[in-house]
PDB file of C-alpha atoms in Angstrom:
ATOM      1  CA  MET A 221    -129.247 -29.517 -46.501  1.00  0.00           C
ATOM      2  CA  THR A 222    -130.147 -26.687 -44.145  1.00  0.00           C
ATOM      3  CA  ARG A 223    -127.150 -24.688 -43.018  1.00  0.00           C
ATOM      4  CA  LYS A 224    -126.480 -24.607 -39.283  1.00  0.00           C
ATOM      5  CA  THR A 225    -126.654 -21.214 -37.624  1.00  0.00           C
ATOM      6  CA  ILE A 226    -123.659 -19.940 -35.664  1.00  0.00           C
ATOM      7  CA  PHE A 227    -125.520 -20.949 -32.492  1.00  0.00           C
ATOM      8  CA  GLU A 228    -125.738 -24.591 -33.590  1.00  0.00           C
ATOM      9  CA  ILE A 229    -122.133 -25.114 -34.677  1.00  0.00           C
ATOM     10  CA  GLU A 230    -120.241 -27.244 -32.176  1.00  0.00           C
ATOM     11  CA  ARG A 231    -117.448 -25.315 -30.510  1.00  0.00           C
ATOM     12  CA  ARG A 232    -113.941 -26.731 -30.917  1.00  0.00           C
ATOM     13  CA  THR A 233    -112.258 -27.170 -27.558  1.00  0.00           C
ATOM     14  CA  ASP A 234    -108.509 -26.854 -27.051  1.00  0.00           C
ATOM     15  CA  LEU A 235    -107.242 -25.953 -23.570  1.00  0.00           C
ATOM     16  CA  VAL A 236    -103.905 -24.649 -24.883  1.00  0.00           C
ATOM     17  CA  SER A 237    -105.322 -22.376 -27.585  1.00  0.00           C
ATOM     18  CA  ASP A 238    -108.087 -21.169 -25.242  1.00  0.00           C
ATOM     19  CA  PHE A 239    -105.488 -20.263 -22.609  1.00  0.00           C
ATOM     20  CA  ARG A 240    -103.408 -18.422 -25.196  1.00  0.00           C
ATOM     21  CA  GLY A 241    -106.574 -16.549 -26.119  1.00  0.00           C
ATOM     22  CA  THR A 242    -107.037 -15.598 -22.461  1.00  0.00           C
ATOM     23  CA  ILE A 243    -103.482 -14.228 -22.306  1.00  0.00           C
ATOM     24  CA  ALA A 244    -104.036 -12.233 -25.515  1.00  0.00           C
ATOM     25  CA  ASP A 245    -107.275 -10.850 -24.087  1.00  0.00           C
ATOM     26  CA  LEU A 246    -105.567  -9.742 -20.857  1.00  0.00           C
ATOM     27  CA  GLU A 247    -102.788  -8.052 -22.830  1.00  0.00           C
ATOM     28  CA  SER A 248    -105.120  -6.243 -25.231  1.00  0.00           C
ATOM     29  CA  THR A 249    -107.577  -4.933 -22.613  1.00  0.00           C
ATOM     30  CA  SER A 250    -106.432  -1.638 -21.067  1.00  0.00           C
ATOM     31  CA  VAL A 251    -107.526   0.498 -18.127  1.00  0.00           C
ATOM     32  CA  THR A 252    -106.552   4.113 -17.425  1.00  0.00           C
ATOM     33  CA  THR A 253    -105.157   5.441 -14.145  1.00  0.00           C
ATOM     34  CA  LYS A 254    -105.901   8.880 -12.709  1.00  0.00           C
ATOM     35  CA  ALA A 255    -102.369   9.845 -13.737  1.00  0.00           C
ATOM     36  CA  LEU A 256    -103.527   9.177 -17.340  1.00  0.00           C
ATOM     37  CA  GLY A 257    -101.241   6.205 -17.715  1.00  0.00           C
ATOM     38  CA  THR A 258    -102.572   2.957 -19.112  1.00  0.00           C
ATOM     39  CA  LEU A 259    -102.164  -0.591 -17.908  1.00  0.00           C
ATOM     40  CA  ASN A 260    -103.334  -3.719 -19.645  1.00  0.00           C
ATOM     41  CA  MET A 261    -105.135  -6.339 -17.560  1.00  0.00           C
ATOM     42  CA  ARG A 262    -102.027  -8.502 -17.303  1.00  0.00           C
ATOM     43  CA  GLN A 263    -100.119  -5.555 -15.810  1.00  0.00           C
ATOM     44  CA  LEU A 264    -103.059  -4.815 -13.523  1.00  0.00           C
ATOM     45  CA  LEU A 265    -102.967  -8.342 -12.102  1.00  0.00           C
ATOM     46  CA  ASN A 266     -99.208  -8.091 -11.700  1.00  0.00           C
ATOM     47  CA  ASN A 267     -99.757  -4.968  -9.570  1.00  0.00           C
ATOM     48  CA  CYS A 268    -102.730  -6.072  -7.514  1.00  0.00           C
ATOM     49  CA  ILE A 269    -101.092  -9.328  -6.392  1.00  0.00           C
ATOM     50  CA  LYS A 270     -98.940  -7.126  -4.116  1.00  0.00           C
ATOM     51  CA  THR A 271    -101.933  -6.613  -1.802  1.00  0.00           C
ATOM     52  CA  TRP A 272    -103.747  -9.928  -2.376  1.00  0.00           C
ATOM     53  CA  PRO A 273    -104.150 -11.509   1.101  1.00  0.00           C
ATOM     54  CA  TYR A 274    -103.115 -14.975  -0.157  1.00  0.00           C
ATOM     55  CA  ARG A 275     -99.913 -13.803  -1.904  1.00  0.00           C
ATOM     56  CA  GLN A 276     -97.622 -15.457   0.716  1.00  0.00           C
ATOM     57  CA  GLY A 277     -94.903 -12.830   0.272  1.00  0.00           C
ATOM     58  CA  ALA A 278     -95.030 -12.670  -3.536  1.00  0.00           C
ATOM     59  CA  ASN A 279     -94.706  -9.214  -5.124  1.00  0.00           C
ATOM     60  CA  ASN A 280     -95.525 -10.164  -8.720  1.00  0.00           C
ATOM     61  CA  LEU A 281     -97.047 -12.988 -10.746  1.00  0.00           C
ATOM     62  CA  ASP A 282     -93.738 -14.685 -11.557  1.00  0.00           C
ATOM     63  CA  SER A 283     -92.550 -14.770  -7.946  1.00  0.00           C
ATOM     64  CA  TYR A 284     -95.835 -16.352  -6.820  1.00  0.00           C
ATOM     65  CA  ALA A 285     -95.692 -18.953  -9.601  1.00  0.00           C
ATOM     66  CA  SER A 286     -92.042 -19.873  -9.031  1.00  0.00           C
ATOM     67  CA  THR A 287     -92.536 -20.440  -5.295  1.00  0.00           C
ATOM     68  CA  HIS A 288     -95.572 -22.635  -5.998  1.00  0.00           C
ATOM     69  CA  GLY A 289     -93.935 -24.835  -8.632  1.00  0.00           C
ATOM     70  CA  PHE A 290     -95.485 -23.632 -11.883  1.00  0.00           C
ATOM     71  CA  ASN A 291     -94.584 -21.263 -14.714  1.00  0.00           C
ATOM     72  CA  MET A 292     -96.573 -18.124 -15.396  1.00  0.00           C
ATOM     73  CA  PHE A 293     -98.271 -18.030 -18.816  1.00  0.00           C
ATOM     74  CA  ASP A 294     -96.590 -21.258 -20.036  1.00  0.00           C
ATOM     75  CA  THR A 295     -98.691 -23.826 -21.888  1.00  0.00           C
ATOM     76  CA  ASP A 296     -96.370 -26.825 -21.463  1.00  0.00           C
ATOM     77  CA  THR A 297     -98.734 -28.991 -19.380  1.00  0.00           C
ATOM     78  CA  GLU A 298    -102.421 -29.085 -18.468  1.00  0.00           C
ATOM     79  CA  PRO A 299    -101.736 -28.691 -14.706  1.00  0.00           C
ATOM     80  CA  ASN A 300     -99.597 -25.614 -15.427  1.00  0.00           C
ATOM     81  CA  ILE A 301    -102.431 -24.040 -17.428  1.00  0.00           C
ATOM     82  CA  LEU A 302    -104.941 -24.823 -14.663  1.00  0.00           C
ATOM     83  CA  TYR A 303    -102.674 -23.292 -11.996  1.00  0.00           C
ATOM     84  CA  ASN A 304    -102.420 -20.171 -14.171  1.00  0.00           C
ATOM     85  CA  TYR A 305    -106.177 -20.021 -14.649  1.00  0.00           C
ATOM     86  CA  GLU A 306    -106.735 -20.414 -10.908  1.00  0.00           C
ATOM     87  CA  LEU A 307    -104.345 -17.597  -9.979  1.00  0.00           C
ATOM     88  CA  ILE A 308    -105.743 -15.317 -12.688  1.00  0.00           C
ATOM     89  CA  LEU A 309    -109.332 -16.005 -11.561  1.00  0.00           C
ATOM     90  CA  ASN A 310    -108.553 -15.178  -7.941  1.00  0.00           C
ATOM     91  CA  LEU A 311    -106.784 -11.952  -8.901  1.00  0.00           C
ATOM     92  CA  LEU A 312    -109.600 -10.919 -11.245  1.00  0.00           C
ATOM     93  CA  HIS A 313    -111.950 -11.216  -8.267  1.00  0.00           C
ATOM     94  CA  TRP A 314    -109.492  -9.256  -6.112  1.00  0.00           C
ATOM     95  CA  ALA A 315    -108.668  -6.462  -8.596  1.00  0.00           C
ATOM     96  CA  PRO A 316    -111.806  -4.319  -8.024  1.00  0.00           C
ATOM     97  CA  THR A 317    -111.234  -4.538  -4.248  1.00  0.00           C
ATOM     98  CA  TYR A 318    -107.583  -3.597  -4.723  1.00  0.00           C
ATOM     99  CA  ASP A 319    -108.571  -0.485  -6.670  1.00  0.00           C
ATOM    100  CA  ALA A 320    -111.322   0.478  -4.217  1.00  0.00           C
ATOM    101  CA  ASN A 321    -108.720   0.553  -1.434  1.00  0.00           C
ATOM    102  CA  ARG A 322    -106.503   3.023  -3.307  1.00  0.00           C
ATOM    103  CA  ALA A 323    -106.875   6.811  -3.309  1.00  0.00           C
ATOM    104  CA  ASP A 324    -103.738   7.938  -5.131  1.00  0.00           C
ATOM    105  CA  ILE A 325    -102.833   8.798  -8.720  1.00  0.00           C
ATOM    106  CA  PHE A 326    -102.360   5.130  -9.533  1.00  0.00           C
ATOM    107  CA  SER A 327    -105.976   4.227  -8.861  1.00  0.00           C
ATOM    108  CA  PHE A 328    -108.243   4.000 -11.878  1.00  0.00           C
ATOM    109  CA  ASN A 329    -110.472   6.581 -13.512  1.00  0.00           C
ATOM    110  CA  ASP A 330    -113.590   4.489 -13.831  1.00  0.00           C
ATOM    111  CA  ASN A 331    -113.959   1.707 -11.286  1.00  0.00           C
ATOM    112  CA  PRO A 332    -117.131   0.291 -12.932  1.00  0.00           C
ATOM    113  CA  THR A 333    -114.990  -0.375 -16.012  1.00  0.00           C
ATOM    114  CA  ILE A 334    -112.602  -2.431 -13.887  1.00  0.00           C
ATOM    115  CA  ASN A 335    -115.561  -4.401 -12.526  1.00  0.00           C
ATOM    116  CA  GLU A 336    -116.991  -4.975 -15.986  1.00  0.00           C
ATOM    117  CA  GLU A 337    -113.704  -6.076 -17.538  1.00  0.00           C
ATOM    118  CA  CYS A 338    -112.855  -8.379 -14.635  1.00  0.00           C
ATOM    119  CA  THR A 339    -116.328  -9.927 -14.746  1.00  0.00           C
ATOM    120  CA  ARG A 340    -116.083 -10.418 -18.509  1.00  0.00           C
ATOM    121  CA  CYS A 341    -112.692 -12.136 -18.212  1.00  0.00           C
ATOM    122  CA  ILE A 342    -113.940 -14.338 -15.361  1.00  0.00           C
ATOM    123  CA  GLU A 343    -116.956 -15.493 -17.367  1.00  0.00           C
ATOM    124  CA  ASN A 344    -114.783 -16.267 -20.405  1.00  0.00           C
ATOM    125  CA  ILE A 345    -112.396 -18.357 -18.305  1.00  0.00           C
ATOM    126  CA  LYS A 346    -115.276 -20.227 -16.652  1.00  0.00           C
ATOM    127  CA  TYR A 347    -116.679 -21.038 -20.085  1.00  0.00           C
ATOM    128  CA  ASN A 348    -113.303 -22.326 -21.317  1.00  0.00           C
ATOM    129  CA  LEU A 349    -113.038 -24.550 -18.244  1.00  0.00           C
ATOM    130  CA  GLU A 350    -116.574 -25.888 -18.644  1.00  0.00           C
ATOM    131  CA  MET A 351    -115.662 -26.965 -22.174  1.00  0.00           C
ATOM    132  CA  VAL A 352    -113.016 -29.306 -20.718  1.00  0.00           C
ATOM    133  CA  ASN A 353    -115.331 -30.595 -17.954  1.00  0.00           C
ATOM    134  CA  MET A 354    -113.909 -28.360 -15.223  1.00  0.00           C
ATOM    135  CA  ARG A 355    -115.739 -26.100 -12.798  1.00  0.00           C
ATOM    136  CA  VAL A 356    -114.866 -23.162 -10.545  1.00  0.00           C
ATOM    137  CA  ARG A 357    -116.040 -23.501  -6.965  1.00  0.00           C
ATOM    138  CA  GLU A 358    -116.033 -20.796  -4.329  1.00  0.00           C
ATOM    139  CA  ASP A 359    -114.445 -21.707  -1.003  1.00  0.00           C
ATOM    140  CA  ARG A 360    -115.818 -19.386   1.701  1.00  0.00           C
ATOM    141  CA  THR A 361    -114.125 -20.985   4.695  1.00  0.00           C
ATOM    142  CA  LYS A 362    -112.120 -17.749   5.124  1.00  0.00           C
ATOM    143  CA  ASP A 363    -113.296 -14.107   5.086  1.00  0.00           C
ATOM    144  CA  LEU A 364    -111.939 -13.641   1.558  1.00  0.00           C
ATOM    145  CA  PRO A 365    -113.240 -16.345  -0.801  1.00  0.00           C
ATOM    146  CA  LYS A 366    -110.877 -18.584  -2.742  1.00  0.00           C
ATOM    147  CA  TYR A 367    -111.775 -19.710  -6.243  1.00  0.00           C
ATOM    148  CA  ILE A 368    -110.710 -23.283  -6.904  1.00  0.00           C
ATOM    149  CA  ILE A 369    -110.778 -25.313 -10.116  1.00  0.00           C
ATOM    150  CA  SER A 370    -111.985 -28.906  -9.930  1.00  0.00           C
ATOM    151  CA  LYS A 371    -113.256 -31.594 -12.261  1.00  0.00           C
ATOM    152  CA  ARG A 372    -116.986 -31.581 -12.951  1.00  0.00           C
ATOM    153  CA  ASP A 373    -118.903 -34.719 -11.944  1.00  0.00           C
ATOM    154  CA  ALA A 374    -122.686 -34.964 -12.279  1.00  0.00           C
ATOM    155  CA  GLN A 375    -122.991 -37.725  -9.663  1.00  0.00           C
ATOM    156  CA  VAL A 376    -121.044 -35.720  -7.101  1.00  0.00           C
ATOM    157  CA  ASP A 377    -123.190 -32.659  -7.823  1.00  0.00           C
ATOM    158  CA  ALA A 378    -126.300 -34.752  -7.140  1.00  0.00           C
ATOM    159  CA  VAL A 379    -124.923 -36.083  -3.839  1.00  0.00           C
ATOM    160  CA  ILE A 380    -124.023 -32.578  -2.674  1.00  0.00           C
ATOM    161  CA  GLU A 381    -127.691 -31.605  -2.892  1.00  0.00           C
ATOM    162  CA  SER A 382    -128.727 -34.420  -0.547  1.00  0.00           C
ATOM    163  CA  ALA A 383    -125.613 -34.319   1.705  1.00  0.00           C
ATOM    164  CA  PRO A 384    -124.479 -30.666   1.748  1.00  0.00           C
ATOM    165  CA  GLU A 385    -122.283 -31.291   4.801  1.00  0.00           C
ATOM    166  CA  LEU A 386    -120.016 -33.350   2.532  1.00  0.00           C
ATOM    167  CA  SER A 387    -119.840 -30.789  -0.269  1.00  0.00           C
ATOM    168  CA  GLU A 388    -116.326 -29.438   0.361  1.00  0.00           C
ATOM    169  CA  THR A 389    -115.014 -32.938   1.083  1.00  0.00           C
ATOM    170  CA  LEU A 390    -116.377 -34.437  -2.131  1.00  0.00           C
ATOM    171  CA  LEU A 391    -115.366 -31.503  -4.308  1.00  0.00           C
ATOM    172  CA  SER A 392    -111.826 -31.512  -2.945  1.00  0.00           C
ATOM    173  CA  TYR A 393    -111.356 -35.056  -4.287  1.00  0.00           C
ATOM    174  CA  LEU A 394    -111.997 -33.660  -7.770  1.00  0.00           C
ATOM    175  CA  ASP A 395    -109.505 -30.804  -7.356  1.00  0.00           C
ATOM    176  CA  PHE A 396    -107.006 -31.109 -10.231  1.00  0.00           C
ATOM    177  CA  ARG A 397    -104.127 -30.715  -7.755  1.00  0.00           C
ATOM    178  CA  ASN A 398    -105.176 -33.903  -5.980  1.00  0.00           C
ATOM    179  CA  ARG A 399    -105.151 -36.086  -9.090  1.00  0.00           C
ATOM    180  CA  ASP A 400    -102.087 -38.028  -7.867  1.00  0.00           C
ATOM    181  CA  ASP A 401    -102.070 -36.858  -4.241  1.00  0.00           C
ATOM    182  CA  GLU A 402    -102.441 -40.022  -2.183  1.00  0.00           C
ATOM    183  CA  LYS A 403    -102.591 -38.171   1.138  1.00  0.00           C
ATOM    184  CA  ALA A 404    -105.423 -35.890  -0.046  1.00  0.00           C
ATOM    185  CA  LYS A 405    -107.396 -38.830  -1.444  1.00  0.00           C
ATOM    186  CA  LYS A 406    -107.047 -40.750   1.832  1.00  0.00           C
ATOM    187  CA  ALA A 407    -108.250 -37.743   3.830  1.00  0.00           C
ATOM    188  CA  VAL A 408    -111.400 -37.469   1.702  1.00  0.00           C
ATOM    189  CA  LEU A 409    -112.123 -41.202   1.880  1.00  0.00           C
ATOM    190  CA  LYS A 410    -111.644 -41.195   5.661  1.00  0.00           C
ATOM    191  CA  ALA A 411    -114.163 -38.341   5.964  1.00  0.00           C
ATOM    192  CA  ILE A 412    -116.631 -40.297   3.814  1.00  0.00           C
ATOM    193  CA  ALA A 413    -116.042 -43.412   5.941  1.00  0.00           C
ATOM    194  CA  ASP A 414    -116.753 -41.459   9.128  1.00  0.00           C
ATOM    195  CA  TYR A 415    -119.962 -40.109   7.572  1.00  0.00           C
ATOM    196  CA  LEU A 416    -121.119 -43.555   6.421  1.00  0.00           C
ATOM    197  CA  GLU A 417    -120.194 -45.227   9.724  1.00  0.00           C
ATOM    198  CA  GLN A 418    -123.254 -43.841  11.501  1.00  0.00           C
ATOM    199  CA  LYS A 419    -125.555 -44.928   8.685  1.00  0.00           C
ATOM    200  CA  ARG A 420    -123.981 -48.353   8.839  1.00  0.00           C
ATOM    201  CA  LYS A 421    -124.545 -48.528  12.612  1.00  0.00           C
ATOM    202  CA  ASP A 422    -128.151 -47.483  12.048  1.00  0.00           C
ATOM    203  CA  LYS A 423    -128.414 -50.429   9.622  1.00  0.00           C
ATOM    204  CA  CYS A 424    -129.511 -48.168   6.777  1.00  0.00           C
ATOM    205  CA  TYR A 425    -128.123 -50.668   4.268  1.00  0.00           C
ATOM    206  CA  LYS A 426    -128.853 -53.944   6.062  1.00  0.00           C
ATOM    207  CA  GLY A 427    -131.151 -56.175   4.028  1.00  0.00           C
ATOM    208  CA  THR A 428    -130.965 -53.944   0.956  1.00  0.00           C
ATOM    209  CA  GLU A 429    -129.205 -54.304  -2.373  1.00  0.00           C
ATOM    210  CA  TYR A 430    -126.652 -51.776  -1.081  1.00  0.00           C
ATOM    211  CA  ASN A 431    -125.432 -53.947   1.796  1.00  0.00           C
ATOM    212  CA  SER A 432    -122.676 -55.757  -0.133  1.00  0.00           C
ATOM    213  CA  LEU A 433    -121.444 -52.449  -1.573  1.00  0.00           C
ATOM    214  CA  CYS A 434    -121.355 -50.944   1.915  1.00  0.00           C
ATOM    215  CA  GLU A 435    -119.408 -53.913   3.307  1.00  0.00           C
ATOM    216  CA  ASN A 436    -116.921 -53.803   0.418  1.00  0.00           C
ATOM    217  CA  LEU A 437    -116.379 -50.094   0.980  1.00  0.00           C
ATOM    218  CA  PHE A 438    -115.632 -50.621   4.655  1.00  0.00           C
ATOM    219  CA  ALA A 439    -113.263 -53.454   3.753  1.00  0.00           C
ATOM    220  CA  VAL A 440    -111.281 -50.881   1.773  1.00  0.00           C
ATOM    221  CA  PHE A 441    -111.645 -48.155   4.413  1.00  0.00           C
ATOM    222  CA  ASN A 442    -110.304 -50.488   7.109  1.00  0.00           C
ATOM    223  CA  ASN A 443    -107.629 -52.376   5.164  1.00  0.00           C
ATOM    224  CA  ALA A 444    -106.200 -50.003   2.545  1.00  0.00           C
ATOM    225  CA  SER A 445    -104.390 -47.565   4.868  1.00  0.00           C
ATOM    226  CA  ILE A 446    -107.310 -45.116   4.935  1.00  0.00           C
ATOM    227  CA  ARG A 447    -108.555 -45.355   8.526  1.00  0.00           C
ATOM    228  CA  HIS A 448    -105.642 -47.301   9.980  1.00  0.00           C
ATOM    229  CA  GLU A 449    -101.874 -47.524   9.566  1.00  0.00           C
ATOM    230  CA  ASN A 450    -100.577 -50.887  10.781  1.00  0.00           C
ATOM    231  CA  SER A 451     -98.906 -54.071   9.592  1.00  0.00           C
ATOM    232  CA  GLN A 452    -102.275 -55.702   8.896  1.00  0.00           C
ATOM    233  CA  GLN A 453    -103.082 -53.345   6.032  1.00  0.00           C
ATOM    234  CA  TRP A 454    -103.130 -54.647   2.458  1.00  0.00           C
ATOM    235  CA  LYS A 455     -99.728 -54.478   0.762  1.00  0.00           C
ATOM    236  CA  LEU A 456    -100.275 -52.378  -2.364  1.00  0.00           C
ATOM    237  CA  ARG A 457     -97.946 -50.374  -4.581  1.00  0.00           C
ATOM    238  CA  LYS A 458     -98.785 -46.680  -4.955  1.00  0.00           C
ATOM    239  CA  PRO A 459    -100.264 -46.907  -8.513  1.00  0.00           C
ATOM    240  CA  MET A 460    -102.609 -49.661  -7.317  1.00  0.00           C
ATOM    241  CA  ARG A 461    -103.542 -47.686  -4.186  1.00  0.00           C
ATOM    242  CA  ILE A 462    -104.371 -44.600  -6.273  1.00  0.00           C
ATOM    243  CA  LYS A 463    -106.494 -46.710  -8.632  1.00  0.00           C
ATOM    244  CA  LEU A 464    -108.257 -48.363  -5.689  1.00  0.00           C
ATOM    245  CA  TYR A 465    -108.915 -45.010  -3.994  1.00  0.00           C
ATOM    246  CA  ASP A 466    -110.422 -43.577  -7.183  1.00  0.00           C
ATOM    247  CA  GLN A 467    -112.713 -46.590  -7.608  1.00  0.00           C
ATOM    248  CA  THR A 468    -113.630 -46.442  -3.916  1.00  0.00           C
ATOM    249  CA  PHE A 469    -114.586 -42.782  -4.244  1.00  0.00           C
ATOM    250  CA  LYS A 470    -116.876 -43.551  -7.195  1.00  0.00           C
ATOM    251  CA  ALA A 471    -118.472 -46.458  -5.334  1.00  0.00           C
ATOM    252  CA  ALA A 472    -118.971 -44.318  -2.214  1.00  0.00           C
ATOM    253  CA  VAL A 473    -120.632 -41.582  -4.264  1.00  0.00           C
ATOM    254  CA  HIS A 474    -123.012 -44.209  -5.644  1.00  0.00           C
ATOM    255  CA  LEU A 475    -123.846 -45.422  -2.120  1.00  0.00           C
ATOM    256  CA  LEU A 476    -124.434 -41.833  -0.998  1.00  0.00           C
ATOM    257  CA  GLN A 477    -127.148 -41.609  -3.657  1.00  0.00           C
ATOM    258  CA  LYS A 478    -129.160 -44.405  -2.011  1.00  0.00           C
ATOM    259  CA  GLU A 479    -131.836 -42.111  -0.592  1.00  0.00           C
ATOM    260  CA  ASP A 480    -132.364 -40.361  -3.927  1.00  0.00           C
ATOM    261  CA  ILE A 481    -132.498 -43.694  -5.765  1.00  0.00           C
ATOM    262  CA  ASP A 482    -134.966 -45.110  -3.225  1.00  0.00           C
ATOM    263  CA  SER A 483    -137.109 -41.997  -3.528  1.00  0.00           C
ATOM    264  CA  PHE A 484    -137.100 -42.348  -7.316  1.00  0.00           C
ATOM    265  CA  ASN A 485    -138.039 -46.041  -7.138  1.00  0.00           C
ATOM    266  CA  ASP A 486    -140.899 -45.290  -4.724  1.00  0.00           C
ATOM    267  CA  MET A 487    -142.197 -42.544  -6.994  1.00  0.00           C
ATOM    268  CA  VAL A 488    -142.165 -44.809 -10.058  1.00  0.00           C
ATOM    269  CA  MET A 489    -143.818 -47.615  -8.098  1.00  0.00           C
ATOM    270  CA  GLU A 490    -146.668 -45.301  -7.101  1.00  0.00           C
ATOM    271  CA  LEU A 491    -147.066 -44.132 -10.688  1.00  0.00           C
ATOM    272  CA  LYS A 492    -147.231 -47.731 -11.914  1.00  0.00           C
ATOM    273  CA  LYS A 493    -149.932 -48.523  -9.371  1.00  0.00           C
ATOM    274  CA  SER A 494    -152.049 -45.510 -10.267  1.00  0.00           C
ATOM    275  CA  ASN A 495    -151.809 -45.856 -14.056  1.00  0.00           C
TER     276      ASN A 495
END
């Protein structure tokens, strides 16, 4: 039997051990200040959070984590690890800017080295996240970008290409923080309902195989406390509502692919006719 090369061996994925590896990497990578002192990357991030615009009063990593309900560098739960990764990613993007704004003995000798090390760490973290079906998206709604971790979904990615105006809305549903957040899920589904309402009025689905799906979606939108809050809404316990919202999101994503599916069917039909 032919031996597999190192490039063909399947990588073992373990979020906990990968995160521990990230911590070890941050602690073993050092940079030198103009005062000839050394800081490892973990210490660098602990310093640069003091000027990070989104710090919300925090003056170190632990104070930020404690006020946001997670533990710094703990591996006790998957959400805790993802919160850590998200904070670390944002600070790795901020660190070169932080250094560029300094002109004292505590700034660093070789700024390109800071850029290179931060970029290397960012790419390693992105790879680790991709191995557990997560992605890092860049939110540019503010002057300084935010880097947000969300679940990867091929169908959603496809819809974003054909409906870019819904990109942030769809991706926010996949944000790991919103996994059990009923309010966030409802907000996304309401935005999707508003988007689909015009297509429904234009009878885009009337007389097609998508019509029953469209009508079922609007039954949920209008009766499952998404667009309305009144006594006529379906009486559902929270676990059932969450399950229904998740299924509704998947069904809506499928409906949003109608134009791409129709285009594909037309293309195949033409090929069948000409061959």
